[in-house]
Coordinates of C-alpha atoms in Angstrom, one line a residue:
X16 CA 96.1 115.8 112.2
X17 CA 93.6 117.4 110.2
X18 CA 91.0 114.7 110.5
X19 CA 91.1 115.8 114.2
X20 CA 91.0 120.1 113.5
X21 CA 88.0 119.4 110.9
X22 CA 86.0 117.3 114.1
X23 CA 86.4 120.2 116.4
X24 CA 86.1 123.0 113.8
X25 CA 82.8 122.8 111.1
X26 CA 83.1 126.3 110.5
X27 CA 86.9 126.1 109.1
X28 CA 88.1 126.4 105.8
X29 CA 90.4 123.5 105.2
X30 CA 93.4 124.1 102.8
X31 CA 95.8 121.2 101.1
X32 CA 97.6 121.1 97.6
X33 CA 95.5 118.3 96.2
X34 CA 92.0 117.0 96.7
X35 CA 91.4 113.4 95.7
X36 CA 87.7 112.8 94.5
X37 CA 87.1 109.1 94.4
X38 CA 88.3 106.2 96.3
X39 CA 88.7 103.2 94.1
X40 CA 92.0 102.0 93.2
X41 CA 93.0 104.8 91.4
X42 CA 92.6 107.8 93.9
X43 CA 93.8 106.0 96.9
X44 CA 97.1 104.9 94.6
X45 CA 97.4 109.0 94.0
X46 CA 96.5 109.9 97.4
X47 CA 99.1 107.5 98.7
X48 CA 101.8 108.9 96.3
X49 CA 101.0 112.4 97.0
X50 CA 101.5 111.3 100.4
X51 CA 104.8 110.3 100.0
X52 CA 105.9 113.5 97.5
X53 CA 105.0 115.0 101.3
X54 CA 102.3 117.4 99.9
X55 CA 98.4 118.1 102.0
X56 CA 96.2 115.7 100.7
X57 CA 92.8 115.5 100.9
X58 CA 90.6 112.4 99.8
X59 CA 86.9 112.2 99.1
X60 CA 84.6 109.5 98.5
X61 CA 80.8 108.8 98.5
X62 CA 81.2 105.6 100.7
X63 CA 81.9 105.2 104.4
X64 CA 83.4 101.5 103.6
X65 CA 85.4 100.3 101.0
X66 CA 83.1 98.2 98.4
X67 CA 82.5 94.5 99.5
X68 CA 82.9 93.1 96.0
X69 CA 85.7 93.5 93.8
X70 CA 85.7 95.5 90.2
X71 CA 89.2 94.9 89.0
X72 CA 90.9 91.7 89.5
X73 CA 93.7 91.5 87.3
X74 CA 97.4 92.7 88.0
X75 CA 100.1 92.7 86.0
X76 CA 103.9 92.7 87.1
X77 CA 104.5 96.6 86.5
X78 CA 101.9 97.2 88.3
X79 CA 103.1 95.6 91.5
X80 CA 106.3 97.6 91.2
X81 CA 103.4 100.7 92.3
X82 CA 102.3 98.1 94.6
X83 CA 105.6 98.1 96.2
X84 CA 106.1 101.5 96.5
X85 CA 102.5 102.2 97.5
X86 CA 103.0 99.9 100.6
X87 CA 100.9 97.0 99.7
X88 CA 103.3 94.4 99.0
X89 CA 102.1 92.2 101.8
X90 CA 99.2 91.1 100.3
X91 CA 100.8 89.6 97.3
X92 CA 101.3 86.4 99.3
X93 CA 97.1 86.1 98.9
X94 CA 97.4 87.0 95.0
X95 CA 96.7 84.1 92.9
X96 CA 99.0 83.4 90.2
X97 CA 97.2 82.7 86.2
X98 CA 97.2 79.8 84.5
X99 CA 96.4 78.6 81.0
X100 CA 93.2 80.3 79.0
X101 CA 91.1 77.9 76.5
X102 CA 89.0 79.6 74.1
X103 CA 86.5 77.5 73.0
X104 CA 83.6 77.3 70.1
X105 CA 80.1 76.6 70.9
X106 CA 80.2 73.3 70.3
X107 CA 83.5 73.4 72.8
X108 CA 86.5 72.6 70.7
X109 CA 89.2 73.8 71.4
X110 CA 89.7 77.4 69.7
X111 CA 93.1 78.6 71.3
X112 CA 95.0 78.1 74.4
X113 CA 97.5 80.5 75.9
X114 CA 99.3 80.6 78.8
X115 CA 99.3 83.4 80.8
X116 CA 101.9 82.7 83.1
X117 CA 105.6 83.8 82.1
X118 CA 107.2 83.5 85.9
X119 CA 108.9 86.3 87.4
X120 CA 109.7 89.0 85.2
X121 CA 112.0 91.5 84.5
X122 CA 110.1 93.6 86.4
X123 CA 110.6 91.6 89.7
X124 CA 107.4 90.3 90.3
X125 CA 105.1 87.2 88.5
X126 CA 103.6 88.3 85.1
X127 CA 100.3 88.1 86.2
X128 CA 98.0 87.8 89.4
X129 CA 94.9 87.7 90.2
X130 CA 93.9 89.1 93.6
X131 CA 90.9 90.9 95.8
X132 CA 90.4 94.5 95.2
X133 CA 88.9 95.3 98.7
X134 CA 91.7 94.0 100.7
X135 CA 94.0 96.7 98.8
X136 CA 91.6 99.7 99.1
X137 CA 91.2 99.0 102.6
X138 CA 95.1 99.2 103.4
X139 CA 95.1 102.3 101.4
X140 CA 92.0 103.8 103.4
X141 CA 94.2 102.6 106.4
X142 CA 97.0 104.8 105.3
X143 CA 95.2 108.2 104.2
X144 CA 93.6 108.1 107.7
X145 CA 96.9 107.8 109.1
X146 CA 98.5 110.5 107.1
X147 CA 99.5 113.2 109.5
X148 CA 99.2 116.2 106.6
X149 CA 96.2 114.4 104.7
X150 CA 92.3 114.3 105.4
X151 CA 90.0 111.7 104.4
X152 CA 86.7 112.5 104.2
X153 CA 84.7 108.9 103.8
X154 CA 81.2 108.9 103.6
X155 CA 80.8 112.4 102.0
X156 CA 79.9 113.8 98.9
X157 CA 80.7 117.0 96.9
X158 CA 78.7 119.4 96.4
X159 CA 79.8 121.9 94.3
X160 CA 83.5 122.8 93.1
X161 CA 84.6 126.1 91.9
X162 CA 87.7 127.8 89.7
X163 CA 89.2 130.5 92.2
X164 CA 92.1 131.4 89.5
X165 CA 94.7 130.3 92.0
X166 CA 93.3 127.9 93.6
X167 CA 90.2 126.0 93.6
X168 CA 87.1 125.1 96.3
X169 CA 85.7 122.2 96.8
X170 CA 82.0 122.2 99.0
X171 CA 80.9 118.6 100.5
X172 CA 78.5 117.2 102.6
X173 CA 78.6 113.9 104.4
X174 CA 75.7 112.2 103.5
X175 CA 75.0 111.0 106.7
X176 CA 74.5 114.5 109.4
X177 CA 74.4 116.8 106.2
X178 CA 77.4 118.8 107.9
X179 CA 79.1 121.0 105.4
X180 CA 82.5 121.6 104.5
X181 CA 85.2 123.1 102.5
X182 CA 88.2 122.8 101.1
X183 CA 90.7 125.3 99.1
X184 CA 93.2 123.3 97.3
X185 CA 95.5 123.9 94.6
X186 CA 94.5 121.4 92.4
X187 CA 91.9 118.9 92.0
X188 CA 92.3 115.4 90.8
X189 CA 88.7 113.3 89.7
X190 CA 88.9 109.8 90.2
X191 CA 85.5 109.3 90.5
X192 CA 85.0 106.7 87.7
X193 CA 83.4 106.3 84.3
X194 CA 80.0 109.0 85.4
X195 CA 83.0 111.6 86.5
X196 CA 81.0 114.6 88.3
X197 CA 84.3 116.5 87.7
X198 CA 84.9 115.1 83.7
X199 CA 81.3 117.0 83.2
X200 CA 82.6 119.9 85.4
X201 CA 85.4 120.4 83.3
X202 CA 83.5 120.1 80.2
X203 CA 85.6 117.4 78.8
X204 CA 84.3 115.2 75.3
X205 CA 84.6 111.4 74.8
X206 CA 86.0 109.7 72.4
X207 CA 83.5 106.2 71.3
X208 CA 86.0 103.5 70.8
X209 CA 82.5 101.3 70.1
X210 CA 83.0 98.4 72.4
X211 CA 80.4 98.6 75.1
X212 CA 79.1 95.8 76.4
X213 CA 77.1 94.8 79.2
X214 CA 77.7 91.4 81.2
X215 CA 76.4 89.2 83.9
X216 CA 79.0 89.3 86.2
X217 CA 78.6 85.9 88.9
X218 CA 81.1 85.8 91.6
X219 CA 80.8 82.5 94.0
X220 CA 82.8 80.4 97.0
X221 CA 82.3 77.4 95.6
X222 CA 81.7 75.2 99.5
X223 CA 82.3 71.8 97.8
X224 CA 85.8 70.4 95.7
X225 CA 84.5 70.0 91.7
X226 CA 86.6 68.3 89.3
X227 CA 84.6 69.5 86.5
X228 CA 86.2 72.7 86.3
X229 CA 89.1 73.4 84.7
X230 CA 91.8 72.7 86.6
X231 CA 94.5 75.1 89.2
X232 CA 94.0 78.5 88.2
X233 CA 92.8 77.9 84.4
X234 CA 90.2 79.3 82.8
X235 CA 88.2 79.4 79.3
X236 CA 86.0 81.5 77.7
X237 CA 83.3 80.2 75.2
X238 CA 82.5 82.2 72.2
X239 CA 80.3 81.8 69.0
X240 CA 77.3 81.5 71.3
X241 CA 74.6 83.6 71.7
X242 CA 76.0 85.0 75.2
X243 CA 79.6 84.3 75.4
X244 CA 81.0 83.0 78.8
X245 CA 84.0 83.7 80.4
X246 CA 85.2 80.9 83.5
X247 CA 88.2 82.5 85.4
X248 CA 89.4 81.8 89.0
X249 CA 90.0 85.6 90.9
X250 CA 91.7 85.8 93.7
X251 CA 91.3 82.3 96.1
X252 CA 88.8 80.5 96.9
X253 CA 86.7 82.9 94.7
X254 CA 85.2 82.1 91.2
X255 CA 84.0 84.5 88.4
X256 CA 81.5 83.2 85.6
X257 CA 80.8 86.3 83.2
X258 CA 78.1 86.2 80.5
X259 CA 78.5 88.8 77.5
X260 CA 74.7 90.4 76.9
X261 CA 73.3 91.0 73.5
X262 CA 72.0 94.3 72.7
X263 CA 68.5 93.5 72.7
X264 CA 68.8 91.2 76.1
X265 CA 66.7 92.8 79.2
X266 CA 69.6 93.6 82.3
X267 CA 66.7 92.6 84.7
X268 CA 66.0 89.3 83.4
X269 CA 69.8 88.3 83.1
X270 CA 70.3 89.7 87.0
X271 CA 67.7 87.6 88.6
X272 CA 69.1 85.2 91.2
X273 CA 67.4 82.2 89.2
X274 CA 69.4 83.2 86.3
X275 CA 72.5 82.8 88.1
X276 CA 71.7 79.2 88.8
X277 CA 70.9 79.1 85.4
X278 CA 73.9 79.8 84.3
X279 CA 76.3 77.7 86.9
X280 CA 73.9 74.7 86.8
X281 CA 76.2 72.6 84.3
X282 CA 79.7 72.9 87.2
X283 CA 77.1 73.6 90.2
X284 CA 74.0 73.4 91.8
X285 CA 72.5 76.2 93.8
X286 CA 73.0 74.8 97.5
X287 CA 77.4 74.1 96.4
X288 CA 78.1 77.6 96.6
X289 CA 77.8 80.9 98.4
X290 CA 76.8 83.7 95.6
X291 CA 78.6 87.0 96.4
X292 CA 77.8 88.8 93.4
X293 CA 75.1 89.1 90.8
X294 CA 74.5 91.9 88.9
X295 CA 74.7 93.4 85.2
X296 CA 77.8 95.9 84.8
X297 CA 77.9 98.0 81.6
X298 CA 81.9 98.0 80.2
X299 CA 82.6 100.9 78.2
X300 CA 85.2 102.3 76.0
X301 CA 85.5 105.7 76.2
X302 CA 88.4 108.3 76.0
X303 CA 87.4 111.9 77.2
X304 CA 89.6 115.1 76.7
X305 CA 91.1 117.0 77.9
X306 CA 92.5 115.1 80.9
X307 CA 93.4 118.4 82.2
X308 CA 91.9 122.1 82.5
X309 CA 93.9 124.5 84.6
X310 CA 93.5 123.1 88.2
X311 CA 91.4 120.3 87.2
X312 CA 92.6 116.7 86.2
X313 CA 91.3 113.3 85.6
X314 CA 92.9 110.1 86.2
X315 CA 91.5 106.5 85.9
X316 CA 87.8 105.6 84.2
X317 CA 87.3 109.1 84.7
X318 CA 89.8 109.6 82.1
X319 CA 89.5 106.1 79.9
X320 CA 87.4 103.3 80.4
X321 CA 87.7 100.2 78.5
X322 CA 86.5 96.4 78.4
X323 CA 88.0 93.7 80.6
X324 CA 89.5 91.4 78.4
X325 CA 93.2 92.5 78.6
X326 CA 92.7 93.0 82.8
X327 CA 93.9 96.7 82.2
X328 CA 91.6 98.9 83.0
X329 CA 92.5 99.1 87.2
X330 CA 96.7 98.9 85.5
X331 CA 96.0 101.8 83.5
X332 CA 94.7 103.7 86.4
X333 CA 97.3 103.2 88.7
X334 CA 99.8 104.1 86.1
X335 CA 98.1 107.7 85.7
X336 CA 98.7 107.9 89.7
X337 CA 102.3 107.1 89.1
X338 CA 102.9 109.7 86.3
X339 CA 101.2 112.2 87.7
X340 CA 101.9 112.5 91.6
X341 CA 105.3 113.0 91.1
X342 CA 104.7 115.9 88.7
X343 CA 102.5 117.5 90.7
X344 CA 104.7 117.3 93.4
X345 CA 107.2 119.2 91.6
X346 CA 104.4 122.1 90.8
X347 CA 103.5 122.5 94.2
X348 CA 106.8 122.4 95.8
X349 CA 107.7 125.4 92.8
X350 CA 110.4 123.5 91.6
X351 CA 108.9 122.9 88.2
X352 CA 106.3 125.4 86.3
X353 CA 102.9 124.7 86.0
X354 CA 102.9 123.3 82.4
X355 CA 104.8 120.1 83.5
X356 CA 101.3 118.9 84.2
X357 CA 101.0 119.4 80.1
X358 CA 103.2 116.3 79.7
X359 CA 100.7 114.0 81.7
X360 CA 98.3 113.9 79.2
X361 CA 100.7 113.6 75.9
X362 CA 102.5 111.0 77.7
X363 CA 100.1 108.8 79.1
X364 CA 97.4 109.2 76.7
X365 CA 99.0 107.3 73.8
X366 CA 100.0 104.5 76.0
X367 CA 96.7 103.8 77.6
X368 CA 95.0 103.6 74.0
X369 CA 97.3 101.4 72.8
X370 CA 95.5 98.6 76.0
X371 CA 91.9 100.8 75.1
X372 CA 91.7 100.1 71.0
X373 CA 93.3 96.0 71.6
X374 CA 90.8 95.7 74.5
X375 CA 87.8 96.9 72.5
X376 CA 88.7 94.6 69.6
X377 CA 89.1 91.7 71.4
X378 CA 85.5 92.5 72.9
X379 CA 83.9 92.7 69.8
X380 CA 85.7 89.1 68.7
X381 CA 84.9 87.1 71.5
X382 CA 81.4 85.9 70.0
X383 CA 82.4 84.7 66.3
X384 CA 85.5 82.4 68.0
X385 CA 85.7 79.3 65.4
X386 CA 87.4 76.3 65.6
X387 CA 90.5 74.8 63.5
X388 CA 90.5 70.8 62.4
X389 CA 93.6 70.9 64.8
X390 CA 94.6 71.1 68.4
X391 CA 96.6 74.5 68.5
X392 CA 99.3 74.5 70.0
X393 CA 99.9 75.9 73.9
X394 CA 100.9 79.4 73.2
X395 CA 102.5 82.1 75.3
X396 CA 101.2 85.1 76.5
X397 CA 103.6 88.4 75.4
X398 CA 104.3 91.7 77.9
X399 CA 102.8 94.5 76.3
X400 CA 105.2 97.3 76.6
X401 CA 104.2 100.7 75.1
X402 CA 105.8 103.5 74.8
X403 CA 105.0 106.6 77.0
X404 CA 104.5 109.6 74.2
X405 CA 105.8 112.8 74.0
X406 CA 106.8 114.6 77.5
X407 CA 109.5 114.0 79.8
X408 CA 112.4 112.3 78.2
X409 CA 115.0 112.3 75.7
X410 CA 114.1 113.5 72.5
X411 CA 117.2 111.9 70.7
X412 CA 117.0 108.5 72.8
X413 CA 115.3 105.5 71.3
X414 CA 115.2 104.3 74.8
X415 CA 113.3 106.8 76.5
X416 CA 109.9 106.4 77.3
X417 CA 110.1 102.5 77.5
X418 CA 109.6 100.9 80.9
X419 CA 112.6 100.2 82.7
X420 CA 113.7 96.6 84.2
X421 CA 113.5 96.3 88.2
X422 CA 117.1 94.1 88.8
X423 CA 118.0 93.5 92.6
X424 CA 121.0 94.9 93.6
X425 CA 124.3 93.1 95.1
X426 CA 122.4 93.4 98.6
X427 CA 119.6 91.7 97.2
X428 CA 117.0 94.3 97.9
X429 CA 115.1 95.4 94.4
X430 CA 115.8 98.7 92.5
X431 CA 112.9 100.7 93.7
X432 CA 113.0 99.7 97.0
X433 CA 116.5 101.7 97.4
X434 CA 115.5 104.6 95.3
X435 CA 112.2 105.0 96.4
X436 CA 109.4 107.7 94.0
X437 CA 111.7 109.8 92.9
X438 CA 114.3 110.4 89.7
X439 CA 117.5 107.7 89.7
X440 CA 120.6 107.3 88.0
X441 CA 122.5 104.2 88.1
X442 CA 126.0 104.4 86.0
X443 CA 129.6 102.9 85.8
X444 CA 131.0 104.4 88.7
X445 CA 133.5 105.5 85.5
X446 CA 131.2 107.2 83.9
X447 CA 130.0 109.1 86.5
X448 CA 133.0 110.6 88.1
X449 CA 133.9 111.8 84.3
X450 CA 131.1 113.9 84.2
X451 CA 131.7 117.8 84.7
X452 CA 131.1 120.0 88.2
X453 CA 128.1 121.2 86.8
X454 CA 126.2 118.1 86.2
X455 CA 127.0 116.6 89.3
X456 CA 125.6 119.7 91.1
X457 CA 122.8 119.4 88.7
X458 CA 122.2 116.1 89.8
X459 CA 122.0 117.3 93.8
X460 CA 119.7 120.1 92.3
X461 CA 117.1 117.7 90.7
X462 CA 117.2 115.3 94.0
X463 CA 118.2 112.6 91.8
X464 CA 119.0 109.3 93.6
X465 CA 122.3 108.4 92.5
X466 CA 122.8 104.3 93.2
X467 CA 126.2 103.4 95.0
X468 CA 126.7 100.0 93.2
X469 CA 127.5 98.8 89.6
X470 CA 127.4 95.4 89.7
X471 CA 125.5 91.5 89.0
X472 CA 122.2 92.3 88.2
X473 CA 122.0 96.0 88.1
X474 CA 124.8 96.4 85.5
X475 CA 123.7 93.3 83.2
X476 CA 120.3 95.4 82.9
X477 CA 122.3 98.9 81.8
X478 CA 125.0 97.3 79.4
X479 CA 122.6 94.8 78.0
X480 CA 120.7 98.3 77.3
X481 CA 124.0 99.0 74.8
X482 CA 124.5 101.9 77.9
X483 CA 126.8 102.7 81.0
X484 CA 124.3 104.9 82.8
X485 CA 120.0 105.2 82.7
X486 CA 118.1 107.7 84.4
X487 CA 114.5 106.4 85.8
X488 CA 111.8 108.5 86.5
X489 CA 109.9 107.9 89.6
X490 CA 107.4 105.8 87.4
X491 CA 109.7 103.8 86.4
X492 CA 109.9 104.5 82.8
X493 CA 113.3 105.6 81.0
X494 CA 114.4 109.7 80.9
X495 CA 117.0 108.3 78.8
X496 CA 120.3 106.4 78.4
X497 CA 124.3 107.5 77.9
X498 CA 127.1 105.7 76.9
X499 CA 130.0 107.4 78.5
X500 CA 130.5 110.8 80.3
X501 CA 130.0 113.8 77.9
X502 CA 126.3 111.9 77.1
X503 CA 125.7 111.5 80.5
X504 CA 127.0 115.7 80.6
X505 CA 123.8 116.2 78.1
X506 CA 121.5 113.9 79.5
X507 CA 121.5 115.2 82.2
X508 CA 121.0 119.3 81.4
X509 CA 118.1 118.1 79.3
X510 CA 116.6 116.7 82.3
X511 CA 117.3 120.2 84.0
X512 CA 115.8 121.7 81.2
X513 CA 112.7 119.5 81.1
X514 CA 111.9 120.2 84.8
X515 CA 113.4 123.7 86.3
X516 CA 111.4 127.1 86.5
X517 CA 114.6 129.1 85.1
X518 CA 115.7 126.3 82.1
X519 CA 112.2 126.5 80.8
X520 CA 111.7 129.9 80.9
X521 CA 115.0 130.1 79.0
X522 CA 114.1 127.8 76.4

């Protein structure tokens, strides 16, 4: 293991395809998936132990499909399910009320959970240390990084003994949040979407039962006051209250203990609860470019931050892990050129502001919330879907780029679970052995995973898709569709042609 050759060996060079810098949710998801596209990882991060309190909170049903593929699915039995959100005015009427549960989705898993980030990052530690071709490298910081042309070096130091090292990787990958050392590295801009905000964010154990809180896992959020407050139950037996701060409000005041008490005194007093958190956070909105500059990418708040009110910022991240592991797998392995990593950008970008410019106006809503002379009725919350932009997919299909469903197959195991991170196609057996010579060695050539059944769940998905055969990309979103065998014949040479050295050369 290389955790055990850098012990023995201060003086060594260490060399691995991609260095991770940053171990929140979004660089241990990446490390985790380079991990399993079998490339030499290397992951960095400032601290020794995974942060006690959580950041994120929220996660949404496609984003337990990574879960499940990153190995995590194990702790979903702790997640905590959401409930109905009031909004209320400030003389608290009743303003809206929306319920956020919609059951198990299409995409296998409940809509919506609430759960404790720690717990994840600390599986995911678990697994980079065991990683026999990675190296994790807790409790250091970098140093200096620097452009070799074909490669790139990265100096650390752990901050603890001051011993020096470095790495030569191929590529570099910040995740290293919303101050990004390698975002200024690489020169990037930012893009204001003007939605900062700063909030007191109070997390408690409540250590007696209350029954003046709103009740299972609801929650409420009172605006049209002068510091909007958000109520919301995170992952069990753990409570969040979050005040929104006015410009000209003073951070320190609003983070004193005695303002927490403050604040809880009309549902607590101080001795009924433990107080695990206390502090003002910042919540910007902020797009930077470019995401990527030769050997250099960012993923996560080091490449979009935005407020918390549509629980997306951790989603998005992890999304930008899923896109773009399984590209640079292909790079590294040479079996795609280097300007496949020119689609991560154009394809996730669009889709991440679509959650980045609804988040930032629903921030700058929540303190002019009014009430109506009526009791509005109980409405339900909608998936939003977009659309991945321009990259890896079918031009000519209205289908591509759209998430795909995640059915269970006849065996009763779910989609990704048989085809694992990589390319699929799942057709009418019919379909498929009408196809030419060529595409099925094309096919074989691409590693695509071709599913052996066509039946109950799996084949209500494709024909209700108006299709007989789909190809999934390994995050889960559409290549395209075909509706017999000469479209599946084209479908799949322009999926040759969007990924092989020799196709893209020629076109």
């Amino acid at each position: 293991m290389m955790n055990s050759t850098v012990e023995h060996d201060v003086d060594a060079e260490i060399t691995v395809d991609v260095v991770v810098i940053g171990c929140g949710t979004t660089g241990l998801a990446l490390g985790r998936l380079l991990e399993l596209e079998g490339l030499r990882v290397a992951v960095i991060d400032r601290g020794r132990m995974p942060m006690a309190r959580p950041r994120a909170t929220h996660v949404d049903d496609e984003t337990m499909r990574a879960f499940q593929t990153l190995g995590v699915r194990h702790l979903e039995k702790d997640f905590s399910p959401m409930g109905i959100y009031r909004h209320y005015d400030d003389k608290w009427r009743i303003v809206m009320r929306m319920d956020m549960n919609r059951g198990r989705t299409e995409q296998g898993w409940q809509s919506d959970y609430m759960f404790h980030q720690p717990d994840f990052e600390a599986v995911l530690r678990g697994y980079a240390y065991n990683y026999a071709n990675g190296g994790t490298y807790f409790g250091w910081e970098v140093t200096s990084l620097k452009d070799a042309g074909d490669s790139v070096l990265v100096d650390l130091r752990e901050t603890a003994t001051a011993l020096d090292r470095r790495i030569r990787a191929s590529f570099v990958v910040g995740c290293d949040g919303a101050n990004s050392g390698v975002r200024e590295f690489m020169g990037c801009t930012q893009i204001d979407h003007r939605a900062t905000h700063r909030s007191l964010i109070v997390d408690i154990i409540p250590l007696v039962a209350k029954d003046n809180l709103p009740p299972g896992r609801d929650a409420f959020i009172q605006g049209a006051i002068r510091n909007p407050l958000t109520f919301t139950r995170i992952a069990g037996p753990r409570v969040r209250f979050e005040l929104m701060l006015r410009p000209d409000d003073d951070s320190a005041a609003f983070a004193r203990t005695e303002k927490a008490y403050d604040v809880l005194s009309p549902w607590f007093s101080p001795e009924e609860y433990r107080m695990l958190r206390c502090d003002v956070y910042e919540w910007r909105s902020l797009t930077a470019g470019p995401w990527r500059a030769g050997r250099f990418l960012l993923a996560g708040d080091s490449a979009h931050t935005m407020p918390p009110h549509l629980g997306q910022g951790m989603c998005s991240g992890i999304r930008d892990a899923t896109n773009l592991a399984w590209k640079l797998g292909r790079v590294v392995r040479g079996e795609s050129p280097m300007n496949l990593l020119e689609t991560y950008e154009t394809e996730r970008r669009p889709h991440v502001d679509t959650y980045t410019r609804l988040s930032a106006r629903l921030a700058n809503k929540i303190e002019a919330l009014a009430a109506s002379e009526e009791e509005p009725p109980l409405l339900r919350a909608e998936a939003l879907r977009p659309r991945l932009g321009p990259g890896v997919g079918d031009d000519a299909n209205e289908l591509a780029g759209t998430l795909s469903s995640q059915p269970r197959t006849a065996g009763g195991r779910l989609l990704d679970d048989v085809v694992g991170y990589r390319f699929a196609l799942v057709a009418d057996p019919a379909v498929l052995s009408g196809t030419s010579d060529r595409t099925k060695s094309l096919l074989e050539t691409l590693g695509i995973h071709v599913l052996q059944e066509f039946s109950g769940e799996v084949r209500d998905w494709v024909t209700g898709l108006g299709a007989a055969a789909v190809i999934i990309r390994p995050d889960r979103y559409l290549f395209g569709t075909a509706g017999d065998s000469a479209e599946l014949d084209v479908l799949v040479a322009a999926l040759g042609t969007s990924l092989l050295p020799s196709a893209m050369s020629a076109s």
